[in-house]
Coordinates of N, CA and C in Angstrom, one line a residue:
M97 N 21.8 165.0 194.4 CA 20.9 163.9 194.1 C 21.3 162.7 195.1
L98 N 20.4 162.2 195.8 CA 20.7 161.1 196.7 C 20.8 159.8 196.0
K99 N 21.6 158.9 196.4 CA 21.8 157.6 195.7 C 21.6 156.5 196.7
R100 N 21.6 155.3 196.1 CA 21.6 154.1 197.0 C 23.0 153.7 197.2
F101 N 23.3 153.1 198.3 CA 24.7 152.7 198.6 C 25.1 151.5 197.8
H102 N 24.4 150.5 197.8 CA 24.7 149.3 197.1 C 23.4 148.8 196.4
H103 N 23.5 148.4 195.1 CA 22.4 147.9 194.4 C 22.1 146.4 194.6
S104 N 23.2 145.8 195.1 CA 23.1 144.3 195.1 C 22.3 143.7 196.2
F105 N 22.1 144.5 197.3 CA 21.3 143.9 198.4 C 20.6 145.0 199.2
D106 N 19.7 144.6 200.0 CA 19.0 145.5 200.9 C 19.9 146.2 201.9
E107 N 19.9 147.5 201.8 CA 20.7 148.2 202.8 C 19.8 148.8 203.9
V108 N 20.3 148.7 205.1 CA 19.6 149.4 206.2 C 20.2 150.7 206.4
G109 N 19.3 151.8 206.4 CA 19.8 153.1 206.6 C 19.4 153.5 208.1
T110 N 20.3 154.1 208.8 CA 19.9 154.5 210.2 C 20.5 155.9 210.5
D111 N 19.7 156.6 211.3 CA 20.2 158.0 211.7 C 19.4 158.3 213.0
E112 N 20.0 159.3 213.7 CA 19.3 159.7 215.0 C 19.0 161.2 215.0
A113 N 18.1 161.6 215.9 CA 17.8 163.1 216.1 C 17.8 163.4 217.5
G114 N 18.2 164.6 217.9 CA 18.1 165.0 219.2 C 19.4 164.9 220.1
R115 N 20.5 164.6 219.4 CA 21.8 164.5 220.2 C 22.1 165.7 221.0
G116 N 21.9 166.9 220.4 CA 22.3 168.1 221.0 C 21.3 168.8 221.9
C117 N 20.2 168.1 222.2 CA 19.1 168.7 223.0 C 19.4 168.7 224.5
L118 N 18.8 169.6 225.2 CA 18.9 169.6 226.6 C 17.9 168.8 227.3
A119 N 16.8 168.5 226.6 CA 15.7 167.8 227.2 C 15.1 166.8 226.2
G120 N 14.5 165.8 226.7 CA 13.8 164.8 225.9 C 14.8 163.7 225.4
P121 N 14.3 162.7 224.7 CA 15.1 161.5 224.3 C 16.0 161.8 223.1
V122 N 16.9 160.9 222.9 CA 17.6 160.9 221.6 C 16.8 159.7 220.8
T123 N 16.5 160.0 219.6 CA 15.6 159.1 218.8 C 16.3 158.7 217.6
A124 N 16.2 157.4 217.3 CA 16.8 156.9 216.1 C 15.7 156.1 215.2
A125 N 16.0 156.1 213.9 CA 15.1 155.3 213.0 C 16.0 154.5 212.2
A126 N 15.5 153.4 211.7 CA 16.3 152.5 210.8 C 15.2 152.0 209.8
L127 N 15.6 151.8 208.6 CA 14.7 151.3 207.6 C 15.4 150.6 206.4
I128 N 14.6 149.9 205.7 CA 15.0 149.4 204.4 C 14.0 149.9 203.3
L129 N 14.5 150.6 202.3 CA 13.6 151.1 201.3 C 13.6 150.1 200.1
P130 N 12.5 150.0 199.4 CA 12.5 149.2 198.2 C 13.5 149.7 197.2
E131 N 13.9 148.8 196.3 CA 15.0 149.2 195.4 C 14.8 150.4 194.6
H132 N 13.6 150.6 194.1 CA 13.3 151.7 193.2 C 12.7 152.9 193.8
F133 N 12.7 153.0 195.1 CA 12.1 154.1 195.8 C 12.8 155.4 195.4
M134 N 12.0 156.4 195.0 CA 12.5 157.7 194.7 C 11.5 158.7 195.2
N135 N 12.0 159.8 195.7 CA 11.1 160.9 196.1 C 11.9 162.2 196.0
S136 N 11.4 163.1 195.1 CA 12.2 164.4 194.9 C 12.3 165.2 196.1
L137 N 11.3 165.2 197.0 CA 11.4 166.0 198.2 C 12.5 165.6 199.1
L138 N 12.8 164.3 199.1 CA 13.8 163.7 200.0 C 15.2 164.1 199.6
N139 N 15.4 164.6 198.4 CA 16.7 164.8 197.8 C 17.6 165.7 198.7
D140 N 17.0 166.7 199.4 CA 17.9 167.6 200.2 C 17.4 167.5 201.7
S141 N 17.6 166.3 202.3 CA 16.9 166.1 203.6 C 17.4 167.1 204.6
K142 N 18.6 167.6 204.6 CA 19.0 168.6 205.6 C 18.3 169.9 205.4
Q143 N 17.9 170.2 204.2 CA 17.2 171.5 204.0 C 15.7 171.4 204.2
L144 N 15.2 170.2 204.6 CA 13.7 170.1 204.7 C 13.1 170.9 205.8
S145 N 12.0 171.5 205.4 CA 11.2 172.3 206.4 C 10.4 171.3 207.2
E146 N 9.9 171.7 208.3 CA 9.0 170.8 209.1 C 7.8 170.3 208.3
T147 N 7.3 171.2 207.5 CA 6.1 170.8 206.7 C 6.5 169.7 205.7
K148 N 7.6 169.8 205.1 CA 8.0 168.8 204.1 C 8.3 167.5 204.8
R149 N 9.0 167.6 206.0 CA 9.2 166.3 206.8 C 7.9 165.6 207.1
E150 N 6.9 166.4 207.5 CA 5.6 165.8 207.9 C 4.9 165.2 206.7
L151 N 5.2 165.8 205.5 CA 4.6 165.3 204.3 C 5.3 163.9 203.9
L152 N 6.6 163.9 204.1 CA 7.4 162.7 203.8 C 7.1 161.5 204.7
K153 N 6.9 161.8 206.0 CA 6.8 160.8 207.0 C 5.9 159.6 206.6
P154 N 4.6 159.9 206.3 CA 3.7 158.8 205.9 C 4.1 158.1 204.6
I155 N 4.7 158.8 203.7 CA 5.2 158.3 202.4 C 6.3 157.3 202.7
I156 N 7.2 157.7 203.5 CA 8.4 156.8 203.9 C 7.9 155.5 204.6
E157 N 7.0 155.8 205.6 CA 6.5 154.6 206.4 C 5.7 153.6 205.6
E158 N 4.9 154.2 204.6 CA 4.2 153.2 203.7 C 5.1 152.6 202.7
S159 N 6.1 153.3 202.2 CA 6.9 152.7 201.2 C 8.0 151.7 201.7
A160 N 8.5 152.0 202.9 CA 9.6 151.2 203.4 C 9.2 149.7 203.5
L161 N 10.2 148.8 203.2 CA 9.9 147.4 203.4 C 9.7 147.1 204.8
C162 N 10.4 147.8 205.7 CA 10.2 147.7 207.2 C 11.0 148.9 207.7
Y163 N 10.5 149.4 208.9 CA 11.2 150.5 209.6 C 11.0 150.3 211.1
G164 N 11.9 150.9 211.9 CA 11.8 150.9 213.3 C 12.2 152.3 213.9
V165 N 11.6 152.7 215.0 CA 12.0 153.9 215.6 C 12.1 153.6 217.1
A166 N 13.2 154.2 217.7 CA 13.4 153.9 219.2 C 13.9 155.2 219.9
H167 N 13.4 155.4 221.1 CA 13.8 156.5 221.9 C 14.6 156.0 223.1
I168 N 15.7 156.7 223.4 CA 16.5 156.5 224.6 C 16.3 157.8 225.5
Y169 N 15.8 157.5 226.7 CA 15.3 158.7 227.5 C 16.4 159.3 228.4
P170 N 16.2 160.5 228.9 CA 17.3 161.2 229.6 C 18.0 160.5 230.7
E171 N 17.2 159.7 231.5 CA 17.8 159.0 232.6 C 18.9 158.0 232.1
E172 N 18.7 157.4 231.0 CA 19.6 156.4 230.3 C 20.8 157.2 229.7
I173 N 20.4 158.3 229.0 CA 21.5 159.2 228.4 C 22.5 159.7 229.5
D174 N 21.9 160.1 230.7 CA 22.8 160.5 231.8 C 23.7 159.4 232.3
K175 N 23.2 158.2 232.2 CA 23.9 157.0 232.7 C 25.1 156.6 231.7
I176 N 24.8 156.6 230.4 CA 25.7 155.9 229.5 C 26.4 156.9 228.5
N177 N 26.0 158.2 228.6 CA 26.4 159.3 227.8 C 25.7 159.3 226.4
I178 N 25.8 160.5 225.8 CA 24.9 160.7 224.6 C 25.4 159.9 223.4
L179 N 26.7 159.7 223.2 CA 27.2 158.9 222.1 C 26.7 157.5 222.2
N180 N 26.9 156.9 223.4 CA 26.4 155.5 223.6 C 24.9 155.4 223.4
A181 N 24.2 156.4 223.9 CA 22.7 156.4 223.9 C 22.3 156.5 222.4
S182 N 23.0 157.3 221.6 CA 22.6 157.5 220.2 C 22.8 156.1 219.4
I183 N 23.9 155.5 219.7 CA 24.2 154.2 219.1 C 23.2 153.1 219.6
L184 N 22.8 153.1 220.9 CA 21.8 152.2 221.4 C 20.5 152.4 220.8
A185 N 20.1 153.7 220.6 CA 18.8 154.0 219.9 C 18.8 153.4 218.5
M186 N 19.9 153.5 217.8 CA 20.0 153.0 216.4 C 19.9 151.4 216.5
H187 N 20.6 150.8 217.4 CA 20.5 149.3 217.6 C 19.1 148.9 217.9
K188 N 18.4 149.7 218.7 CA 17.0 149.3 219.1 C 16.1 149.5 217.9
A189 N 16.4 150.5 217.1 CA 15.5 150.7 215.9 C 15.8 149.6 214.9
I190 N 17.0 149.2 214.7 CA 17.4 148.1 213.8 C 16.7 146.7 214.3
D191 N 16.7 146.6 215.7 CA 16.0 145.4 216.2 C 14.6 145.2 215.7
Q192 N 13.9 146.2 215.4 CA 12.5 146.2 214.9 C 12.4 145.8 213.5
L193 N 13.5 145.7 212.7 CA 13.4 145.4 211.3 C 13.2 143.9 211.1
I194 N 12.5 143.5 210.0 CA 12.3 142.1 209.8 C 13.1 141.8 208.5
G195 N 13.4 140.5 208.4 CA 14.2 140.1 207.2 C 15.6 139.9 207.5
N196 N 16.3 139.6 206.4 CA 17.7 139.3 206.5 C 18.5 140.6 206.3
L197 N 19.1 141.1 207.3 CA 19.8 142.4 207.2 C 21.2 142.1 206.7
K198 N 21.6 142.7 205.6 CA 22.8 142.4 204.9 C 23.9 143.4 205.1
F199 N 23.5 144.7 205.3 CA 24.4 145.8 205.4 C 23.8 147.0 206.0
I200 N 24.5 147.7 206.9 CA 23.9 148.9 207.6 C 24.8 150.1 207.2
I201 N 24.1 151.1 206.8 CA 24.8 152.4 206.6 C 24.3 153.4 207.6
V202 N 25.3 154.0 208.3 CA 25.0 154.8 209.5 C 25.4 156.3 209.2
D203 N 24.6 157.2 209.6 CA 25.0 158.6 209.4 C 25.9 159.0 210.5
G204 N 27.0 159.6 210.2 CA 28.0 160.0 211.2 C 29.3 159.2 211.1
N205 N 30.1 159.3 212.2 CA 31.4 158.6 212.2 C 31.6 157.6 213.3
R206 N 30.5 157.3 214.1 CA 30.7 156.4 215.2 C 29.5 155.4 215.2
F207 N 29.8 154.1 215.4 CA 28.8 153.1 215.5 C 29.5 151.9 216.3
K208 N 28.7 151.0 216.7 CA 29.2 149.8 217.3 C 28.6 148.6 216.5
P209 N 29.4 147.6 216.4 CA 28.9 146.4 215.6 C 27.5 146.0 216.0
Y210 N 26.6 145.8 215.1 CA 25.3 145.2 215.4 C 25.3 143.8 214.9
K211 N 25.2 142.9 215.9 CA 25.3 141.4 215.6 C 26.5 141.2 214.7
M212 N 26.3 140.5 213.6 CA 27.4 140.2 212.7 C 27.2 141.0 211.4
V213 N 26.3 142.0 211.4 CA 26.0 142.7 210.1 C 27.1 143.7 209.8
P214 N 27.7 143.6 208.6 CA 28.7 144.6 208.2 C 28.1 146.0 208.2
Y215 N 28.9 147.0 208.4 CA 28.3 148.4 208.4 C 29.4 149.3 207.9
E216 N 28.9 150.5 207.5 CA 29.8 151.6 207.2 C 29.2 152.9 207.7
C217 N 30.1 153.7 208.3 CA 29.7 155.0 208.8 C 30.0 156.0 207.7
I218 N 29.0 156.9 207.5 CA 29.1 157.9 206.4 C 28.9 159.3 207.0
V219 N 29.9 160.1 207.0 CA 29.7 161.5 207.5 C 28.8 162.2 206.5
K220 N 27.8 163.0 207.1 CA 26.8 163.7 206.3 C 26.1 162.7 205.3
G221 N 25.9 161.5 205.8 CA 25.2 160.5 205.0 C 23.8 160.8 204.6
D222 N 23.2 161.6 205.5 CA 21.8 162.0 205.2 C 21.7 162.9 204.0
G223 N 22.8 163.5 203.5 CA 22.8 164.3 202.3 C 23.3 163.5 201.1
K224 N 23.6 162.2 201.3 CA 24.2 161.4 200.2 C 23.4 160.2 199.9
Y225 N 22.8 159.6 200.9 CA 22.1 158.3 200.6 C 20.6 158.3 201.0
M226 N 19.8 157.8 200.1 CA 18.4 157.8 200.2 C 17.9 157.2 201.6
S227 N 18.4 156.0 201.9 CA 17.9 155.3 203.1 C 18.3 156.1 204.4
I228 N 19.5 156.7 204.4 CA 19.8 157.5 205.6 C 19.0 158.7 205.7
A229 N 18.7 159.4 204.5 CA 17.9 160.6 204.5 C 16.5 160.2 205.0
A230 N 16.0 159.1 204.6 CA 14.6 158.7 205.0 C 14.6 158.4 206.5
A231 N 15.6 157.7 207.0 CA 15.7 157.4 208.4 C 15.8 158.7 209.2
S232 N 16.5 159.7 208.7 CA 16.7 161.0 209.4 C 15.3 161.7 209.5
V233 N 14.5 161.6 208.5 CA 13.2 162.2 208.5 C 12.3 161.5 209.6
L234 N 12.3 160.2 209.6 CA 11.5 159.4 210.6 C 12.0 159.7 212.0
A235 N 13.3 159.7 212.2 CA 13.8 160.0 213.6 C 13.4 161.4 214.1
K236 N 13.5 162.4 213.2 CA 13.2 163.8 213.5 C 11.7 163.9 213.8
T237 N 10.9 163.4 212.9 CA 9.4 163.6 213.0 C 8.9 162.9 214.2
H238 N 9.4 161.7 214.5 CA 8.9 160.9 215.7 C 9.3 161.7 217.0
R239 N 10.6 162.2 217.0 CA 11.0 162.9 218.2 C 10.3 164.2 218.4
D240 N 10.1 164.9 217.3 CA 9.3 166.2 217.4 C 7.9 165.9 218.0
A241 N 7.2 164.9 217.5 CA 5.9 164.6 218.0 C 5.9 164.3 219.5
Y242 N 7.0 163.6 219.9 CA 7.1 163.3 221.3 C 7.3 164.5 222.1
M243 N 8.1 165.5 221.6 CA 8.4 166.7 222.4 C 7.1 167.6 222.4
V244 N 6.3 167.5 221.4 CA 5.1 168.3 221.4 C 4.1 167.8 222.5
R245 N 4.1 166.4 222.7 CA 3.3 165.9 223.8 C 3.9 166.3 225.1
L246 N 5.2 166.3 225.3 CA 5.8 166.8 226.6 C 5.5 168.2 226.8
H247 N 5.4 169.0 225.8 CA 5.1 170.4 225.9 C 3.8 170.7 226.7
E248 N 2.8 169.8 226.5 CA 1.5 169.9 227.2 C 1.8 169.9 228.7
E249 N 2.7 169.1 229.1 CA 3.0 169.0 230.6 C 3.8 170.2 231.1
F250 N 4.7 170.7 230.3 CA 5.6 171.8 230.8 C 5.6 172.9 229.7
P251 N 4.5 173.6 229.5 CA 4.5 174.6 228.4 C 5.4 175.7 228.5
M252 N 5.9 176.0 229.7 CA 6.8 177.2 229.9 C 8.1 177.0 229.1
Y253 N 8.5 175.8 228.7 CA 9.8 175.6 228.0 C 9.6 175.8 226.5
N254 N 8.4 175.8 226.1 CA 8.0 175.9 224.6 C 8.7 174.8 223.8
W255 N 8.6 173.6 224.3 CA 9.2 172.4 223.5 C 8.5 172.2 222.2
K256 N 7.3 172.6 222.1 CA 6.6 172.4 220.8 C 7.3 173.2 219.7
K257 N 8.0 174.3 220.1 CA 8.7 175.0 219.1 C 10.2 174.6 219.1
N258 N 10.9 174.6 220.2 CA 12.3 174.4 220.2 C 12.7 172.9 220.3
K259 N 11.7 172.0 220.6 CA 11.9 170.6 220.6 C 13.0 170.1 221.6
G260 N 13.3 171.0 222.6 CA 14.3 170.6 223.6 C 15.8 171.1 223.3
Y261 N 15.9 171.7 222.1 CA 17.3 172.2 221.7 C 17.6 173.5 222.6
P262 N 18.9 173.8 222.7 CA 19.3 174.9 223.6 C 19.1 176.2 223.0
T263 N 17.9 176.6 222.7 CA 17.6 178.0 222.2 C 17.7 178.9 223.4
Q264 N 17.8 180.2 223.1 CA 17.8 181.2 224.1 C 16.6 181.2 225.0
E265 N 15.4 181.0 224.3 CA 14.2 180.9 225.0 C 14.1 179.7 226.0
H266 N 14.6 178.6 225.5 CA 14.6 177.4 226.4 C 15.6 177.6 227.6
R267 N 16.7 178.2 227.3 CA 17.6 178.5 228.5 C 17.1 179.5 229.4
E268 N 16.4 180.5 228.9 CA 15.7 181.5 229.8 C 14.7 180.8 230.7
A269 N 14.0 179.8 230.2 CA 13.0 179.1 231.0 C 13.7 178.2 232.0
I270 N 14.8 177.6 231.7 CA 15.5 176.8 232.7 C 16.0 177.7 233.8
R271 N 16.5 178.9 233.4 CA 17.0 179.9 234.4 C 15.9 180.3 235.4
K272 N 14.7 180.4 234.8 CA 13.5 180.9 235.6 C 12.9 179.7 236.4
Y273 N 12.7 178.6 235.8 CA 11.9 177.5 236.4 C 12.7 176.3 236.9
G274 N 14.0 176.3 236.5 CA 14.8 175.1 236.8 C 14.6 174.0 235.8
I275 N 15.0 172.8 236.1 CA 14.9 171.7 235.2 C 13.8 170.8 235.6
T276 N 13.4 170.0 234.6 CA 12.3 169.0 234.8 C 12.9 167.6 234.8
K277 N 12.0 166.6 235.0 CA 12.4 165.2 234.9 C 12.8 164.8 233.5
Y278 N 12.4 165.7 232.5 CA 12.8 165.4 231.1 C 14.1 166.0 230.6
H279 N 14.7 166.8 231.5 CA 16.0 167.4 231.1 C 17.1 166.4 231.4
R280 N 18.2 166.5 230.6 CA 19.3 165.6 230.7 C 20.3 166.3 231.7
K281 N 20.4 165.6 232.9 CA 21.2 166.2 234.0 C 22.7 166.2 233.7
S282 N 23.1 165.4 232.8 CA 24.5 165.3 232.5 C 25.0 166.4 231.5
F283 N 24.0 167.1 231.0 CA 24.3 168.2 230.0 C 24.4 169.5 230.7
R284 N 25.2 170.4 230.1 CA 25.3 171.7 230.6 C 24.1 172.5 230.2
Q285 N 23.2 172.7 231.1 CA 21.9 173.3 230.8 C 22.0 174.8 230.6
L286 N 22.9 175.5 231.3 CA 23.1 176.9 231.1 C 24.6 177.2 230.8
P287 N 24.9 178.1 229.9 CA 26.3 178.3 229.5 C 27.2 178.6 230.7
E288 N 26.7 179.4 231.7 CA 27.6 179.8 232.8 C 27.7 178.8 233.9
Q289 N 26.9 177.7 233.8 CA 26.9 176.8 234.9 C 28.2 175.9 235.0
L290 N 28.7 175.7 236.1 CA 29.8 174.8 236.3 C 29.3 173.4 236.8
T291 N 28.4 173.5 237.8 CA 27.8 172.2 238.2 C 26.3 172.6 238.4
L292 N 25.5 171.5 238.3 CA 24.1 171.7 238.4 C 23.6 171.5 239.8
K293 N 22.9 172.4 240.4 CA 22.4 172.2 241.7 C 21.2 171.3 241.6
L294 N 21.3 170.1 242.1 CA 20.2 169.1 242.0 C 19.5 169.0 243.3

């Protein structure tokens, strides 16, 4: 059963999606849920099917007191590395929130201070706290929608199915067609590669 982190004030939950992908952005969401928000579907966010995530997305967006979603694109990821890009995406998502931010809870174990707002990193936080679980749903659904749009441009990689993750099919397509402008050049695109021929 997911819980709230603190009852005494509005908590911002934030999470990202797409860290391990070979292509596309890393996407973060941040939000503040109303105090009595409950949704039984959200209770096991890690186990959610795509259908359930898509069902939850409009419910979360309509229920949240405010939310923000931000993409950091491959060019930037290659420049600053994926960890920094993930944290930057979370900061940019939090930038979009309105109101007095009192506390941030972050999924995972790494974060950088956001302004003067106190924060806590929670490993597997999306399985423990409602606001992180809701943020993880928004990050994932927004990123998936973006990858489906990119799929139209480069259907041979089947991003609408693998969303840029390193599936066998995605890697076979890279082997056959090379990489696109949406691939992360700093990532090891193929298991056997030592350096990427650019």
